[in-house]
PDB file of C-alpha atoms in Angstrom:
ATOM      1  CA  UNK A 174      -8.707  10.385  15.821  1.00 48.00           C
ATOM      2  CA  UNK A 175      -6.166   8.329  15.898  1.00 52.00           C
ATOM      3  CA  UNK A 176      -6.362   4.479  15.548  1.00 59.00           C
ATOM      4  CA  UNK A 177      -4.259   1.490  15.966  1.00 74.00           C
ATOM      5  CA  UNK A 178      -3.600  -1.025  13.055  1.00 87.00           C
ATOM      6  CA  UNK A 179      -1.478  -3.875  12.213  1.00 93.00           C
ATOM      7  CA  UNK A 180       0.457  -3.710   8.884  1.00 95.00           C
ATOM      8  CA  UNK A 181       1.380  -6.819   6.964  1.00 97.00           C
ATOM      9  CA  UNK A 182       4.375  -6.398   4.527  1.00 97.00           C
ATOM     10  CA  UNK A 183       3.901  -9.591   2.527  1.00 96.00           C
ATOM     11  CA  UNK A 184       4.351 -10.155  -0.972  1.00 94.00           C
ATOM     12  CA  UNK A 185       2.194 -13.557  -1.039  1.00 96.00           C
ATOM     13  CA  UNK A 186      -0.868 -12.802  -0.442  1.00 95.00           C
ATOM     14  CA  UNK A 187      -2.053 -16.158  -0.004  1.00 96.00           C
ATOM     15  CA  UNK A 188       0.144 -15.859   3.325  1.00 96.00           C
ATOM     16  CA  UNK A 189      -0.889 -12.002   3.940  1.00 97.00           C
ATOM     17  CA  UNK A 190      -4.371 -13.190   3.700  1.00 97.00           C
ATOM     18  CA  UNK A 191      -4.166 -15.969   6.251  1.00 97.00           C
ATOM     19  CA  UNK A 192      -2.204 -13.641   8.157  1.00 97.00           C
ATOM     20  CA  UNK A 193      -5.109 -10.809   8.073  1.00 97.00           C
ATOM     21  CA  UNK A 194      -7.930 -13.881   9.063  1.00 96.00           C
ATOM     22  CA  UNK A 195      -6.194 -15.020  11.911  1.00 96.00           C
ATOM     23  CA  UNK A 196      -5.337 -11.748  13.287  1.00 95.00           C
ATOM     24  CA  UNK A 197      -8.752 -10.739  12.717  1.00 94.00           C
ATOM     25  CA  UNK A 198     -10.518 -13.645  14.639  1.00 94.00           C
ATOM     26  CA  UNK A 199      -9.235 -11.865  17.785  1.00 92.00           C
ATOM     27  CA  UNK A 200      -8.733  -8.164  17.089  1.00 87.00           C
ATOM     28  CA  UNK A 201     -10.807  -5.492  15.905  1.00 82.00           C
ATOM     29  CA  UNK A 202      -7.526  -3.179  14.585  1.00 83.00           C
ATOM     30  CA  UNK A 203      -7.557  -2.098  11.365  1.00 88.00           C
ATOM     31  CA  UNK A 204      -5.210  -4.534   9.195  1.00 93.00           C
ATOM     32  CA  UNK A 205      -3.574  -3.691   6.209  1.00 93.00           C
ATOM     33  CA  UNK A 206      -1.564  -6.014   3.719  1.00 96.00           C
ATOM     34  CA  UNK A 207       0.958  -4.292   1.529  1.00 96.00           C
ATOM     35  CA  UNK A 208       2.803  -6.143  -1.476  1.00 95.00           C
ATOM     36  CA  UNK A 209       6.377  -4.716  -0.794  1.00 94.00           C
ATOM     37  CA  UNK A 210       8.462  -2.105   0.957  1.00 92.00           C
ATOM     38  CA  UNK A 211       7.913   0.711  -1.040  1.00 93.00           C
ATOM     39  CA  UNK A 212       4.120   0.320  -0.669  1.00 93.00           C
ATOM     40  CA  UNK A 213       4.797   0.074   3.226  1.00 94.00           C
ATOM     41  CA  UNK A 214       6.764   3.330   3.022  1.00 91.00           C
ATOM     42  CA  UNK A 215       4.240   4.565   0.829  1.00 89.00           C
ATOM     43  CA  UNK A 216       1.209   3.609   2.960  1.00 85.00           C
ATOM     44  CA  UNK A 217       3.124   4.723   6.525  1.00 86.00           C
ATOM     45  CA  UNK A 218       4.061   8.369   5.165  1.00 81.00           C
ATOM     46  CA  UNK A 219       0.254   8.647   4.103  1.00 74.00           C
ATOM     47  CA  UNK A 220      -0.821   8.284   7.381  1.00 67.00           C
ATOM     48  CA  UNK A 221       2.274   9.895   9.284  1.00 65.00           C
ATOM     49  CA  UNK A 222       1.209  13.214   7.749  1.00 64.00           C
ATOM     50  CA  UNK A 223      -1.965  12.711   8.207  1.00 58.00           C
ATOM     51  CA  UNK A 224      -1.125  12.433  12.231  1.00 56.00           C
ATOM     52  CA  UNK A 225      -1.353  15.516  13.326  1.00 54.00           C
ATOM     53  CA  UNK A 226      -4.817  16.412  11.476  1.00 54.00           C
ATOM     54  CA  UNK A 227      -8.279  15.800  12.822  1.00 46.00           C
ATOM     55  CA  UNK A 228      -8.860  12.800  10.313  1.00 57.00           C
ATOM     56  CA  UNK A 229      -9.288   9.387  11.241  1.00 58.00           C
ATOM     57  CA  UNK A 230      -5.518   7.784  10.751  1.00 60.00           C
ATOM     58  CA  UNK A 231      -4.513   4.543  11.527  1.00 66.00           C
ATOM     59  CA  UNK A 232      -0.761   3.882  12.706  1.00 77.00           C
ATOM     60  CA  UNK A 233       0.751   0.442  13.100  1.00 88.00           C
ATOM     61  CA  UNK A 234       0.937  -0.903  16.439  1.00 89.00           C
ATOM     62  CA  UNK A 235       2.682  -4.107  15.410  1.00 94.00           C
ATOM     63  CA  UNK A 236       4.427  -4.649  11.681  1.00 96.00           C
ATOM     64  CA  UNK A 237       4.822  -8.570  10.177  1.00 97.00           C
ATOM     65  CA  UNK A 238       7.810  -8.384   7.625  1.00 97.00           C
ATOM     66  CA  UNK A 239       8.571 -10.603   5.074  1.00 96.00           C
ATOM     67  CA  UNK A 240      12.005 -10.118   3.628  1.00 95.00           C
ATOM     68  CA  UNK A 241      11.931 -11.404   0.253  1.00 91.00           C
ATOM     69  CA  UNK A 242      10.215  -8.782  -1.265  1.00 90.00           C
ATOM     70  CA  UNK A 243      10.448  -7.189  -4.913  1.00 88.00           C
ATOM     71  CA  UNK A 244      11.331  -3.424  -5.149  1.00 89.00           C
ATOM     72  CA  UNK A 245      12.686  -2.866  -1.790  1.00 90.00           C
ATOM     73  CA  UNK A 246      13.435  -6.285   0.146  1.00 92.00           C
ATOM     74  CA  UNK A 247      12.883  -6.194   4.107  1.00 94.00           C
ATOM     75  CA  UNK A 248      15.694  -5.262   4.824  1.00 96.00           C
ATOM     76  CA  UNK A 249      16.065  -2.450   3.523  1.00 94.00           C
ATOM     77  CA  UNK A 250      12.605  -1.583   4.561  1.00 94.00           C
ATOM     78  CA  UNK A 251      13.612  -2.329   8.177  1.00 95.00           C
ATOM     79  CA  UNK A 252      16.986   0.150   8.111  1.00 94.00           C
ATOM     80  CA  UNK A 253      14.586   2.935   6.996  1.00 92.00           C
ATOM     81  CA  UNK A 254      11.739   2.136   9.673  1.00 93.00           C
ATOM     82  CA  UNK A 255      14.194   2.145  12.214  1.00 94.00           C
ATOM     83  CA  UNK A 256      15.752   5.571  11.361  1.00 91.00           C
ATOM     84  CA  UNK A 257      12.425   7.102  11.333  1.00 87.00           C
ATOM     85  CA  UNK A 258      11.399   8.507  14.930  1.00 85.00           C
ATOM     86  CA  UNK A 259       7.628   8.087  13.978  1.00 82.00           C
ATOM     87  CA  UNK A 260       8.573   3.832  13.311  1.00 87.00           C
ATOM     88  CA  UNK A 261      11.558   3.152  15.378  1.00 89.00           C
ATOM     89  CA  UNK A 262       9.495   1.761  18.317  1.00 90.00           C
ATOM     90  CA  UNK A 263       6.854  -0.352  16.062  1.00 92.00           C
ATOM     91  CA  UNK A 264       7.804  -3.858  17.239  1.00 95.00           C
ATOM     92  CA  UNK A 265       8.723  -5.361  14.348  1.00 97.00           C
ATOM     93  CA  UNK A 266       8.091  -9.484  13.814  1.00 98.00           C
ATOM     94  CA  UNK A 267       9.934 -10.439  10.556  1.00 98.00           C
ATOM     95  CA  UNK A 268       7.992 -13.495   8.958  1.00 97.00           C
ATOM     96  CA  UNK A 269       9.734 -15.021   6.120  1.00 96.00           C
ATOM     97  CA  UNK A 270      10.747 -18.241   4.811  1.00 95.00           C
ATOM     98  CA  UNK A 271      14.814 -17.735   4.963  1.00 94.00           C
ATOM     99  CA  UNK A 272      16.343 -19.733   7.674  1.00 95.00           C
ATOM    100  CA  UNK A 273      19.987 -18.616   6.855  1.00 96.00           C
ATOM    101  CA  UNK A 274      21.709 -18.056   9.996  1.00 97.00           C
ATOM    102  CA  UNK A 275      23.452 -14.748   9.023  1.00 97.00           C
ATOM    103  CA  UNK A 276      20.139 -13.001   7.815  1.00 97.00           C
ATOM    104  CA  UNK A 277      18.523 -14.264  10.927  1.00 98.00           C
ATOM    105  CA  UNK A 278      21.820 -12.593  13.176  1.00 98.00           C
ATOM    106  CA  UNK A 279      21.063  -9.627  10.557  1.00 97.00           C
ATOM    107  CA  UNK A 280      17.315  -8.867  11.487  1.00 98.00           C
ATOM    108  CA  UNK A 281      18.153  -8.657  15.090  1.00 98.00           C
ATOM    109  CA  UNK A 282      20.975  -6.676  14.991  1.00 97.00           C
ATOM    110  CA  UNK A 283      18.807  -3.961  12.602  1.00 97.00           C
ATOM    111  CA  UNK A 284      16.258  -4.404  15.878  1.00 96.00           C
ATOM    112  CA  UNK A 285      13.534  -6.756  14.766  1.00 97.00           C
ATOM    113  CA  UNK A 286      11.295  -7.884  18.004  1.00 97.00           C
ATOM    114  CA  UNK A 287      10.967 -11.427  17.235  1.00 96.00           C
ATOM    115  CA  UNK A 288      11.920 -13.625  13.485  1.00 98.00           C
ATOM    116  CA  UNK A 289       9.919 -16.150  12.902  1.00 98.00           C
ATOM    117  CA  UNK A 290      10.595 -18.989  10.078  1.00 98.00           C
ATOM    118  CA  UNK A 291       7.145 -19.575   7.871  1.00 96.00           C
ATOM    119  CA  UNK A 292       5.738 -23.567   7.866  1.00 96.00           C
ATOM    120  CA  UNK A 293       4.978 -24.889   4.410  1.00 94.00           C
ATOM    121  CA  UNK A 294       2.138 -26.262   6.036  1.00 96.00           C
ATOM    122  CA  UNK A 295      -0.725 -24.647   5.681  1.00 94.00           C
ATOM    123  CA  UNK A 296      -2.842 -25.713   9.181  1.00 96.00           C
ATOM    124  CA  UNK A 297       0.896 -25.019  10.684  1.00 97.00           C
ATOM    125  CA  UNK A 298       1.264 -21.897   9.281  1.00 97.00           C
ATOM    126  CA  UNK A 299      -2.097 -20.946  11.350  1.00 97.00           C
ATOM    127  CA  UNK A 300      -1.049 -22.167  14.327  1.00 97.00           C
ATOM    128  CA  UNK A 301       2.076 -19.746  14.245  1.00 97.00           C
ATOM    129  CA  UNK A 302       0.276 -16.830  13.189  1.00 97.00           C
ATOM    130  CA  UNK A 303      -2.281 -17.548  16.503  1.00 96.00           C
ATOM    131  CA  UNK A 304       0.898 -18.059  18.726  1.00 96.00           C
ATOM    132  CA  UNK A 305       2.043 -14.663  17.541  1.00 95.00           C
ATOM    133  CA  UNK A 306      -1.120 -13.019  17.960  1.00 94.00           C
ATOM    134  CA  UNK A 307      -1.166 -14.569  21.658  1.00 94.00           C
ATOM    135  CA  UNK A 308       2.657 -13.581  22.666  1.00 94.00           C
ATOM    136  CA  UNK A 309       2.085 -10.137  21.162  1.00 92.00           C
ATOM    137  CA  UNK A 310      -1.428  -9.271  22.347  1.00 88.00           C
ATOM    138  CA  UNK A 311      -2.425 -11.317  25.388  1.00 90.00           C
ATOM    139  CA  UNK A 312       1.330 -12.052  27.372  1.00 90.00           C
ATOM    140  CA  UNK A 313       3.355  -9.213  25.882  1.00 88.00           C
ATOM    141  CA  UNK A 314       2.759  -4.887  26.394  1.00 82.00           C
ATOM    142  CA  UNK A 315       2.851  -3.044  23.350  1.00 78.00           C
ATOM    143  CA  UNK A 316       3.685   0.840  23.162  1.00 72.00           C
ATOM    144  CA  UNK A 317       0.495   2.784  22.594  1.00 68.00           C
ATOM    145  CA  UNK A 318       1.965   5.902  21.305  1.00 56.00           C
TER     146      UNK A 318
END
């Protein structure tokens, strides 16, 4: 069977942990945190091969991307799930501190869905997370296949 997930790419887990509880107040997807990109491409191949089996697989319905990663930084993680037929339609929400106005023009053009700068603020940092969760999941249609 296959089930829908959420996969956070976050290398803070302090942030992919709020990120997990917030989601998780509202849905009841599976939600996975991954450190960096290669453990996202790592983790997404498992369970692309895995697709066409009878075992229970989870595939991402939504991704959260931070781009300053170690090993392989988002966006070089985002040029690869884009090129992949299996991850070209995930809607993609980068979620990163970097404000620069070039990386910002960058993520779009490589087809991010929505970038979204990180508060410092803890509390703050919340609220974004729950105004994501309600613009992707209660105003917004995602694609179920």
């Amino acid at each position: 069977m296959i089930r829908r997930g959420i996969l956070i790419i976050e290398d803070n887990m302090t942030d992919g942990l709020v990120i997990k509880r917030t989601l998780s107040k509202h849905l009841t997807d599976d939600i996975t945190i991954v450190r960096d990109g290669m453990q996202a491409i790592n983790a997404l191949s498992e369970k692309l091969k895995s697709r066409p089996s009878k075992e229970d697989v989870v595939i991402p319905r939504l991704i959260t991307l931070d781009l300053n990663m170690p090993k392989m930084n988002g966006f070089e993680l985002l040029d690869r799930l884009r090129e992949h037929e299996d991850t070209k339609s995930i809607p993609i929400i980068v979620l990163t501190s970097s404000q620069i106005p070039d990386e910002i023009t960058r993520a779009y053009q490589m087809g991010v869905n929505n970038y979204v700068v990180k508060p410092t603020d803890h509390e703050k940092f919340e609220q974004t997370i729950e105004k994501i969760y309600r613009y992707w999941f209660e105003f917004s249609r995602i694609p179920e296949d």
